[in-house]
Short mmCIF file of C-alpha atoms in Angstrom, two decimals:
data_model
loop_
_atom_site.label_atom_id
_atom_site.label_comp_id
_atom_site.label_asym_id
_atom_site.label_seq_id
_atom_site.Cartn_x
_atom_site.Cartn_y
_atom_site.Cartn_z
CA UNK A 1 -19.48 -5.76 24.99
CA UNK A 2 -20.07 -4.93 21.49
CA UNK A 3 -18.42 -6.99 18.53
CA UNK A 4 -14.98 -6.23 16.78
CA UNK A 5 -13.40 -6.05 13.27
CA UNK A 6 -10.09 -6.94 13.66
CA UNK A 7 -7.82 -5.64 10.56
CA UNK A 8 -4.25 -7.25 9.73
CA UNK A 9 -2.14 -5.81 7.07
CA UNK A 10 1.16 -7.56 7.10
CA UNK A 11 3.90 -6.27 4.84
CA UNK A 12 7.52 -7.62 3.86
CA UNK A 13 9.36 -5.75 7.19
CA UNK A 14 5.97 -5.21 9.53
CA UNK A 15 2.32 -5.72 10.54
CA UNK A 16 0.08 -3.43 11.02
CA UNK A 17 -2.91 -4.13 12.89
CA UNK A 18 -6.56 -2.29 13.87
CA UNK A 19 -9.52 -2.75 15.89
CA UNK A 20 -12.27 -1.03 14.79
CA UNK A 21 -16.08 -1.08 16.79
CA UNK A 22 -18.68 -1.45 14.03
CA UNK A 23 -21.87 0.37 13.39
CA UNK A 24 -23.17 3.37 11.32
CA UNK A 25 -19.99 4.56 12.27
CA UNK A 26 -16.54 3.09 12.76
CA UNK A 27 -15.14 3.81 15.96
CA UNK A 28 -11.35 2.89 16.38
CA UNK A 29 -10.32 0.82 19.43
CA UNK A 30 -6.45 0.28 18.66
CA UNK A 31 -4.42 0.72 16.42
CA UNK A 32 -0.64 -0.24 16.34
CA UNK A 33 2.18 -2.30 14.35
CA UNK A 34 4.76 -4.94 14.96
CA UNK A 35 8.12 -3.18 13.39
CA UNK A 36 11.89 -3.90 11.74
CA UNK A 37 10.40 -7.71 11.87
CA UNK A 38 13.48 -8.42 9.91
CA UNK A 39 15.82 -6.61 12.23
CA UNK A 40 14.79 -5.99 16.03
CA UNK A 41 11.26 -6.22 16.48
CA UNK A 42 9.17 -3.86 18.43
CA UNK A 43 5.20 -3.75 19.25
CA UNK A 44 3.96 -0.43 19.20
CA UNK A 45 0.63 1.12 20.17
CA UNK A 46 -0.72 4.19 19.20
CA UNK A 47 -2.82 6.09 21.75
CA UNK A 48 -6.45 6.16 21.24
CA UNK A 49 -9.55 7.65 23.04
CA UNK A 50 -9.88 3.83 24.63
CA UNK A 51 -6.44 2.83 24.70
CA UNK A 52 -2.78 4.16 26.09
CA UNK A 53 0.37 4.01 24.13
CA UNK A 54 2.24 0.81 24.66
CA UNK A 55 5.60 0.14 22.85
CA UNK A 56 8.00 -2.76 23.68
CA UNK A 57 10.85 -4.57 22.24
CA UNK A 58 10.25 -8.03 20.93
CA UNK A 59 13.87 -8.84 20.94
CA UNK A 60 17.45 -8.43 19.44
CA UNK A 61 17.17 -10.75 16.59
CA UNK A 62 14.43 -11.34 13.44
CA UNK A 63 11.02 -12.99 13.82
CA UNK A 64 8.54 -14.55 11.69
CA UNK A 65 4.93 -12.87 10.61
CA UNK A 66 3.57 -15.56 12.54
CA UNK A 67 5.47 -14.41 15.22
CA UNK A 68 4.61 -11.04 15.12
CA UNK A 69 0.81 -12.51 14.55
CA UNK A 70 1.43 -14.03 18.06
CA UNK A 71 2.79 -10.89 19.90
CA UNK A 72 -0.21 -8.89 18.12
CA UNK A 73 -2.64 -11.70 19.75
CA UNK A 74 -1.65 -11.93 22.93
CA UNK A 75 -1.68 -7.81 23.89
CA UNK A 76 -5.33 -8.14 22.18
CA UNK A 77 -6.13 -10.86 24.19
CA UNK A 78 -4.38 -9.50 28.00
CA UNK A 79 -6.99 -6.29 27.53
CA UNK A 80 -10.05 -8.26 26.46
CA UNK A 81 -10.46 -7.35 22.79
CA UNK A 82 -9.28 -10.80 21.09
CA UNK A 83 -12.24 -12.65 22.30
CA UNK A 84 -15.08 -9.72 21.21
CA UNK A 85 -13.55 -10.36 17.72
CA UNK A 86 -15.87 -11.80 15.03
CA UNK A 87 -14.95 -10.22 11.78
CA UNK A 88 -11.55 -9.96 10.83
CA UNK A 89 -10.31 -8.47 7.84
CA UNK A 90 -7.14 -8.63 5.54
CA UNK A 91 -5.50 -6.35 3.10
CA UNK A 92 -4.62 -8.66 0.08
CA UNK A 93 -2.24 -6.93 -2.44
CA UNK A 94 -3.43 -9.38 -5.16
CA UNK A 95 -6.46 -10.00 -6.04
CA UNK A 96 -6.17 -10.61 -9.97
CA UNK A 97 -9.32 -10.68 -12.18
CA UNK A 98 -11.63 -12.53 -10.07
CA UNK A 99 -11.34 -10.11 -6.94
CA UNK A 100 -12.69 -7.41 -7.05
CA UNK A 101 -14.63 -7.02 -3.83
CA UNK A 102 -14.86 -7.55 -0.26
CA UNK A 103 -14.80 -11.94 -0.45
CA UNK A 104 -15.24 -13.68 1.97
CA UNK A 105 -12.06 -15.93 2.36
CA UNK A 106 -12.95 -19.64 2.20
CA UNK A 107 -10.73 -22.68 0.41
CA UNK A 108 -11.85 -21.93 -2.66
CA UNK A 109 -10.83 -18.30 -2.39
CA UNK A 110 -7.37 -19.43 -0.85
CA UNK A 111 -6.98 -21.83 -3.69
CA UNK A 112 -7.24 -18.81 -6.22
CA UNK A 113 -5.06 -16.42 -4.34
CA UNK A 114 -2.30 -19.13 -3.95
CA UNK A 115 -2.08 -18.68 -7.62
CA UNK A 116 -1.47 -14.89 -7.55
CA UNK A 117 1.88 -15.67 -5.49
CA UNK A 118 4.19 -14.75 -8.61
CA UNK A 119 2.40 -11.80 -9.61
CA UNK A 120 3.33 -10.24 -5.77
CA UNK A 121 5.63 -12.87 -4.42
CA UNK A 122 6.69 -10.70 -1.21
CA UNK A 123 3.52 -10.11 -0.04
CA UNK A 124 0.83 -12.82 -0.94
CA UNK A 125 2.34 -15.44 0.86
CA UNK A 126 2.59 -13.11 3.81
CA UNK A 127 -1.19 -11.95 3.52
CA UNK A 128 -2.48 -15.65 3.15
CA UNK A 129 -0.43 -17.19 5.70
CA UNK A 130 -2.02 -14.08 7.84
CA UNK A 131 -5.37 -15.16 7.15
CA UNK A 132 -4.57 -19.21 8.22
CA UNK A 133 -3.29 -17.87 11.34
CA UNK A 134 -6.15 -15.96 11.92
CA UNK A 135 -8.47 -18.86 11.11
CA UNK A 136 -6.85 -20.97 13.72
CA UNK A 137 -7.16 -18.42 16.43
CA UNK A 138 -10.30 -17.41 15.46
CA UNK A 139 -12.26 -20.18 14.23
CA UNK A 140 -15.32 -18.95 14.61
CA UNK A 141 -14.76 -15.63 13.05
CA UNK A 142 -15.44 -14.49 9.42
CA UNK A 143 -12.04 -13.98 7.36
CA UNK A 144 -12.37 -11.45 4.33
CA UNK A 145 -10.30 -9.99 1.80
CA UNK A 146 -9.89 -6.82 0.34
CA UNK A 147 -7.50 -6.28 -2.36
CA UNK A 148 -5.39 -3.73 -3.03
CA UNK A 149 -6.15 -4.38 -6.90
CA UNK A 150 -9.65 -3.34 -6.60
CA UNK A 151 -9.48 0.20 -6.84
CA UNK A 152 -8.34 0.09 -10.26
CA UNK A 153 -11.02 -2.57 -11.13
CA UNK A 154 -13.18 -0.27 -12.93
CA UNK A 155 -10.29 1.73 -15.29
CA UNK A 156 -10.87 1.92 -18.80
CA UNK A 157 -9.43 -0.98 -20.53
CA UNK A 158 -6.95 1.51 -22.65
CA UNK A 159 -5.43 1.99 -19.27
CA UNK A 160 -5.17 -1.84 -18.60
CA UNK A 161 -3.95 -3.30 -21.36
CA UNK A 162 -0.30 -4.10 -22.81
CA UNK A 163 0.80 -4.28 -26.22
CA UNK A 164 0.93 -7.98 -26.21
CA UNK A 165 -1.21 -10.60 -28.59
CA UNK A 166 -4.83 -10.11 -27.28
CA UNK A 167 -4.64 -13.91 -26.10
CA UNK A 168 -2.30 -13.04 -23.36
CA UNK A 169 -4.40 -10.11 -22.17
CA UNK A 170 -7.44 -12.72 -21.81
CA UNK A 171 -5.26 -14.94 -20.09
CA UNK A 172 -5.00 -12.15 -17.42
CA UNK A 173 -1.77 -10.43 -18.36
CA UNK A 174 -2.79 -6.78 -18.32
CA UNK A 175 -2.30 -3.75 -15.72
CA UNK A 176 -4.13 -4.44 -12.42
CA UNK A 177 -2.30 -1.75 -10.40
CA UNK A 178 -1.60 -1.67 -6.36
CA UNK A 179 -1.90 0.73 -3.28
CA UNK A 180 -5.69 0.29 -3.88
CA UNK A 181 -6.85 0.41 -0.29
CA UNK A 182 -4.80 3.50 0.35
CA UNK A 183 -6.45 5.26 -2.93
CA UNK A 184 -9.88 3.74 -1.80
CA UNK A 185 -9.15 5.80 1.73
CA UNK A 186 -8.06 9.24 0.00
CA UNK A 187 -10.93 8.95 -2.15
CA UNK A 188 -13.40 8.56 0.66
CA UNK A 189 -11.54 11.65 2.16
CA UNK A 190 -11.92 13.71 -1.16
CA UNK A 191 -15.22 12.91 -0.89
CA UNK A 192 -15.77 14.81 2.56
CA UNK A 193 -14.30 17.41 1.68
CA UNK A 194 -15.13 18.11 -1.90
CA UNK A 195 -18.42 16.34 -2.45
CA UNK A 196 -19.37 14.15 -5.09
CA UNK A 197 -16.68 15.62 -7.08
CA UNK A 198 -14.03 14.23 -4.67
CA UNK A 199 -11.18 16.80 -5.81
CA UNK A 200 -11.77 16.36 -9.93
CA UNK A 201 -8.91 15.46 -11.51
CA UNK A 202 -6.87 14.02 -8.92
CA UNK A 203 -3.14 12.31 -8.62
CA UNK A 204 -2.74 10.57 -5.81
CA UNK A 205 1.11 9.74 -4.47
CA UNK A 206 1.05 7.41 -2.67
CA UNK A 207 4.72 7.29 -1.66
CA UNK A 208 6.65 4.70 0.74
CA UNK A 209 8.88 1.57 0.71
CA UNK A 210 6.60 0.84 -2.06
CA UNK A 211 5.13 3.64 -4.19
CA UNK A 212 2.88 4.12 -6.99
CA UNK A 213 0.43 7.29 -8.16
CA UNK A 214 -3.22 6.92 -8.85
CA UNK A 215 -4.86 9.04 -11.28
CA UNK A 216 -8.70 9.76 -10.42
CA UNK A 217 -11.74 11.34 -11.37
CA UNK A 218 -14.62 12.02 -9.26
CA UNK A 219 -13.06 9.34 -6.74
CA UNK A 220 -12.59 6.47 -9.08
CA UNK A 221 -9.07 5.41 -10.83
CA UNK A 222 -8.16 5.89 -14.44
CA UNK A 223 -5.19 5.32 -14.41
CA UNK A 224 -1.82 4.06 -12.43
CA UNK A 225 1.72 4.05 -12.64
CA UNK A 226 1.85 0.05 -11.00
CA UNK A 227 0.79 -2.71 -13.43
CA UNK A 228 1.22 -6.29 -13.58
CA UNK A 229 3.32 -6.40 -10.37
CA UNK A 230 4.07 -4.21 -7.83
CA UNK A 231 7.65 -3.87 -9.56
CA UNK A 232 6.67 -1.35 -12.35
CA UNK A 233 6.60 2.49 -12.28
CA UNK A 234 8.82 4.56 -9.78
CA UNK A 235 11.36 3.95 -8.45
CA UNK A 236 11.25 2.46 -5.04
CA UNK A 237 12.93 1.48 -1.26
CA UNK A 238 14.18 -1.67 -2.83
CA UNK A 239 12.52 -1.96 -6.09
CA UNK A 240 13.33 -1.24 -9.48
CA UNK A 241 10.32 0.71 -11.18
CA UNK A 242 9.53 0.73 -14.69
CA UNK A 243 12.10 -0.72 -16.50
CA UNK A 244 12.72 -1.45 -20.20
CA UNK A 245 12.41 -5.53 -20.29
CA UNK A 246 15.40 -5.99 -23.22
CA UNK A 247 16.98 -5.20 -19.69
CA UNK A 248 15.55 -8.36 -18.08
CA UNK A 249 16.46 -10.39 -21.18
CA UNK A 250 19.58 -9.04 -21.28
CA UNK A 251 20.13 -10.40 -17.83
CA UNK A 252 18.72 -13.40 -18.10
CA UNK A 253 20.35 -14.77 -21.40
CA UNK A 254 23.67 -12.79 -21.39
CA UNK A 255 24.17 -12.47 -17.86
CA UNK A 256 22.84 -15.73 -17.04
CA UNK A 257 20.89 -14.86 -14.19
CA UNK A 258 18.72 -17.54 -12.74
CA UNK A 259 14.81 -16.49 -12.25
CA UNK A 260 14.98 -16.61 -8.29
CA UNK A 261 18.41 -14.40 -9.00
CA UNK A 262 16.69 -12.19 -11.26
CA UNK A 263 13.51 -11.80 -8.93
CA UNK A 264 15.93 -11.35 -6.02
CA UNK A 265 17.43 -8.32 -8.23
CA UNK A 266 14.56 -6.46 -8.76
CA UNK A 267 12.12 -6.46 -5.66
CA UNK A 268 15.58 -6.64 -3.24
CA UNK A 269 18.82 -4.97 -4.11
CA UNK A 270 17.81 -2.36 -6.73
CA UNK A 271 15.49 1.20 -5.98
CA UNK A 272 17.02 3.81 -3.70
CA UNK A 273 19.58 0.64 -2.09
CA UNK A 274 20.68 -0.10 -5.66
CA UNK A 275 21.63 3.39 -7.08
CA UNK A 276 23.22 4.72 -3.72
CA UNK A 277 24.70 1.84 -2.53
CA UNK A 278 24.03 2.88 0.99
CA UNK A 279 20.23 2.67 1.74
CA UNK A 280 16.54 1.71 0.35
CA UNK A 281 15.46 4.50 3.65
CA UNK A 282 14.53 8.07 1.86
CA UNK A 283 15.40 9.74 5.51
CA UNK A 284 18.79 8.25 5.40
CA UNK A 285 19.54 9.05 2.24
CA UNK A 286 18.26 12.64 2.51
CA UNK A 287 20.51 13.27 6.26
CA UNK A 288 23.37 11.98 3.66
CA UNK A 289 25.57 13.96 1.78
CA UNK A 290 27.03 11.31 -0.26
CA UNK A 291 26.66 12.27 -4.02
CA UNK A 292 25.31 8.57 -4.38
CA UNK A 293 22.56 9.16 -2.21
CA UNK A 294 21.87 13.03 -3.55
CA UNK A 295 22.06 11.17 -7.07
CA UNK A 296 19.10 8.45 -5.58
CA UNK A 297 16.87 11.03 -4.18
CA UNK A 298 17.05 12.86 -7.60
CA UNK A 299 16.08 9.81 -9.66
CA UNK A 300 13.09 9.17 -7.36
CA UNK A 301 11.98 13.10 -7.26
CA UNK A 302 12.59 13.02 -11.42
CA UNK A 303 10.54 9.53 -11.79
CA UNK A 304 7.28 11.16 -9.53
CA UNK A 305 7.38 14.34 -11.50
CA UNK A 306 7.37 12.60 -14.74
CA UNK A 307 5.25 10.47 -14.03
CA UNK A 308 2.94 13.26 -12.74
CA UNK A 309 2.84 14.84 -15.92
CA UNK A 310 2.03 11.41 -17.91
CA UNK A 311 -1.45 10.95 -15.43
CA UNK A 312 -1.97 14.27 -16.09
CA UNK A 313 -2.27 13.63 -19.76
CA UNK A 314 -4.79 10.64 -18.96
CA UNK A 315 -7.38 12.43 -16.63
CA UNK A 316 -6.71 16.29 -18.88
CA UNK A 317 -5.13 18.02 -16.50
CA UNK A 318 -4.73 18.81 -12.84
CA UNK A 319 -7.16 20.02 -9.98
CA UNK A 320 -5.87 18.46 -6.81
CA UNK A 321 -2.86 16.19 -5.87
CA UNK A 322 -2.54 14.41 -2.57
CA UNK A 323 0.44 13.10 -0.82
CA UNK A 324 0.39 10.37 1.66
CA UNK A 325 2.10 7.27 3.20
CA UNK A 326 5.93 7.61 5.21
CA UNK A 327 7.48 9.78 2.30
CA UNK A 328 4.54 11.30 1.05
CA UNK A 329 3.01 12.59 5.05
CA UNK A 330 6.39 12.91 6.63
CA UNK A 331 9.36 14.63 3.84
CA UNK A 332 8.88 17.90 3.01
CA UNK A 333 11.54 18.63 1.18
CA UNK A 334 10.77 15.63 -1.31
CA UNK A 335 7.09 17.37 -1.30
CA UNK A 336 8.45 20.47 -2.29
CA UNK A 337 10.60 18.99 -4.74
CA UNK A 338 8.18 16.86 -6.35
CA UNK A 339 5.78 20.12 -6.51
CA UNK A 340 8.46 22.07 -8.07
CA UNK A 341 8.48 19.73 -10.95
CA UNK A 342 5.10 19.62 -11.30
CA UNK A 343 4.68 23.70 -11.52
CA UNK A 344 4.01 23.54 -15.10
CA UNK A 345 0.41 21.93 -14.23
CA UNK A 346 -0.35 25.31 -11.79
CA UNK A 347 0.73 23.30 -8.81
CA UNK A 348 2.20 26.38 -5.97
CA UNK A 349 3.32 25.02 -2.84
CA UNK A 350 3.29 27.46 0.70
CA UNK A 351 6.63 26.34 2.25
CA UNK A 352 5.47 27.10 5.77
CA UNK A 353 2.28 25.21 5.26
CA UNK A 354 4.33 22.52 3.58
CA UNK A 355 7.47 22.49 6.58
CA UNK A 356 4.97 21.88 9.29
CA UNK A 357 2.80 18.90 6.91
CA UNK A 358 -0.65 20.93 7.30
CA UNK A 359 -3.54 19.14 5.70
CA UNK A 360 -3.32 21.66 2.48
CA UNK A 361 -0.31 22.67 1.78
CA UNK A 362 -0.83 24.56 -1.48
CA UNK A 363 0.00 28.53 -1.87
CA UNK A 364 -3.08 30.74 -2.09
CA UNK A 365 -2.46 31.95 -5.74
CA UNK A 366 -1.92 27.46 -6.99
CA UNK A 367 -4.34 26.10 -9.73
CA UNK A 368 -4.12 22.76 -7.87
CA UNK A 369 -5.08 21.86 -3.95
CA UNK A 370 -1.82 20.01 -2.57
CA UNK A 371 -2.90 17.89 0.23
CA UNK A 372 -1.05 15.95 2.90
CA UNK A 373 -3.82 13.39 4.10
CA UNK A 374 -2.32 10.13 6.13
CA UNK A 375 -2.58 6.96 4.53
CA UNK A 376 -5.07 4.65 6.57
CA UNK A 377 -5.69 1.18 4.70
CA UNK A 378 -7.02 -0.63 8.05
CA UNK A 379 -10.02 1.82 8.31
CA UNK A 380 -10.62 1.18 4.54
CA UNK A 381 -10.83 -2.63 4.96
CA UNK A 382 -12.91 -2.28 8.02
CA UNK A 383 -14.88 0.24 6.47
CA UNK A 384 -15.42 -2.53 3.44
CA UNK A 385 -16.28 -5.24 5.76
CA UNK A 386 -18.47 -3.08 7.49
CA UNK A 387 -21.01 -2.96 4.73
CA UNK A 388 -19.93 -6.76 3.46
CA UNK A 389 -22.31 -7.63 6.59
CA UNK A 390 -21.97 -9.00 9.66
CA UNK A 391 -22.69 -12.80 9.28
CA UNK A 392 -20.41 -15.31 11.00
CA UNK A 393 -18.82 -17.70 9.36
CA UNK A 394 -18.87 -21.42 10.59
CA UNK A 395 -15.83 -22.18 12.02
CA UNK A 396 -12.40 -23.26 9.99
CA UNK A 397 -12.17 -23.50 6.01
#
């Protein structure tokens, strides 16, 4: 039996997981996701050429990632792909300064990415805690990480930097940006079907719980609407967006609001769940017809489309524009919304195309391709540690 790349990409609510046989070309094995981890858990399986749909319920009450990790394990293990694993891969959302490639993940690595815990303090300590589990199951097996800052490694330093004393921006305070391994995966896609040109001027949405847009040329970012942390730019599930910081001051010295209250605030009880008051979910909001949740949906469509027109400024206009992840591959209407605001740029959606989520969705007579192309991060990190090599690494850290 041939080896395995194992790819786990655990989030704040779920974790996703791929296996993925290696070679000159990567074939997938399985692919599925532990769900509502915070709620009731279920393991689902996606059907594959190799594998049959499996979904079950992991109970009525929460579980932990390592939990989930566990669950994940033992259906690899019970149809014999755990123990053909000897590469496994993990989507890091921060990488900071130092990480901008493929690494393989050893103490000193873990050391450095412990560090990056405030800058993304929902999901580092998921990711890393990820990777020890994986170390212990798999000791003999080479951990890597691929960060979701990477992507934007390469953007013009205009586009990174803040108006701050040039001392903090060498200290590391400057714009990293997120959703990396989903805009490394659309690019690759531009890519076959453009050519080297990969869709010229290209904005990316990249639109779920969290969401962000990617500006690219040619395949490679200019420039994004998440910074810092994965707090800034639109308006998200749970999380605030861009947001003037008098606010946070405000807050913090007049209102008194602790840090961990503060934090709690902005990555928990603000985005869609704060300005409805009913939901951070963009398909419970939309079957609503509560003006609070109308009045949501409108902030979020009205964020996108300005934002829109801001990358468009930075890359000189608009050729393409691609929508992916939940929102992005599965809500029309917020497609054609989102569209409609950006019809200034050329951008002419076909409503039938658009109602039944066809690859391009555009209207024959639009100055800009609109895509729908599913978000797939897994294959991108497999795809990464694919040409990282295939050495294995010597047992724990």
């Amino acid at each position: 039996m041939t080896d395995a790349i194992l790819v786990l990409n655990g989030g704040s609510s779920s974790l996703k997981f791929a296996a993925f046989q290696g070679g000159d070309e990567l074939h997938l094995l399985v692919r599925g996701s532990v769900s509502s981890i915070g709620e009731r858990p279920r393991l689902h399986v996606a059907p594959t050429a190799t594998t049959p749909p499996f979904d079950r319920s992991l109970g009525e009450q929460p579980i932990s990632i390592g939990k989930a990790f566990e669950a994940v394990a033992s259906y690899l293990a019970d149809r014999g792909l755990l123990q053909r694993v000897r590469r496994v891969g993990h989507r890091i959302v921060h990488g900071g300064r130092e990480f901008t490639r493929a690494t393989l993940i050893d103490e000193r690595t873990l050391d450095a990415l412990r560090k990056l815990k405030p800058l993304a303090p929902i999901h580092q300590a998921i990711n890393l805690e990820l990777v020890d589990l994986a170390n212990r199951l798999l000791p003999g097996a080479m951990q890597v990480g691929c960060f979701d800052t990477a992507f934007h490694a390469m953007q013009p330093e205009l586009a990174r930097l803040y108006g701050l004393p040039h001392e903090l921006s060498q200290q590391g305070i400057v714009s990293y940006g997120f959703h990396g391994l989903s805009y490394s995966h659309i690019a690759s896609e531009l890519h076959n079907r453009y050519g080297a040109a990969a869709g010229g001027r290209t904005i990316v949405a990249h639109l779920g719980s969290g969401a962000s847009l990617c500006a690219m040329t040619e395949g490679v970012s200019r420039a994004t609407t998440m910074g810092f942390s994965t707090l800034d730019g639109l308006v998200m599930s749970t999380r605030c967006g861009a947001i003037d910081p008098g606010v946070l001051l405000h807050l913090l010295q007049d209102r008194k609001l602790s840090p961990d209250e503060l934090m709690d605030l902005l990555y928990e009880r603000s985005g869609l769940l704060g300005v409805s008051g009913i939901s951070g979910s963009m398909q419970t909001l939309l079957a609503s017809k509560d003006p609070a949740a109308m009045r949501a949906v409108d902030l979020f469509v009205y964020r996108v489309g300005r934002e829109i027109g801001s990358l468009a400024a930075a890359i000189g206009g608009l050729d393409t524009l691609v929508f992916t992840a939940g929102i992005g591959e599965h809500a029309p209407v917020i497609r054609q919304r989102i569209c409609e605001a950006a019809g200034w740029l050329g951008v002419a959606l076909d409503k039938e195309l658009n109602a039944n989520s066809e690859e391009l969705v555009s209207a024959p007579d639009s100055l800009v391709d609109v895509l729908v192309i599913p978000a797939d991060e897994e294959r991108a990190v497999a795809a990464k540690i694919e040409r990282f090599g295939t050495s294995v690494g010597g047992g724990p850290f």
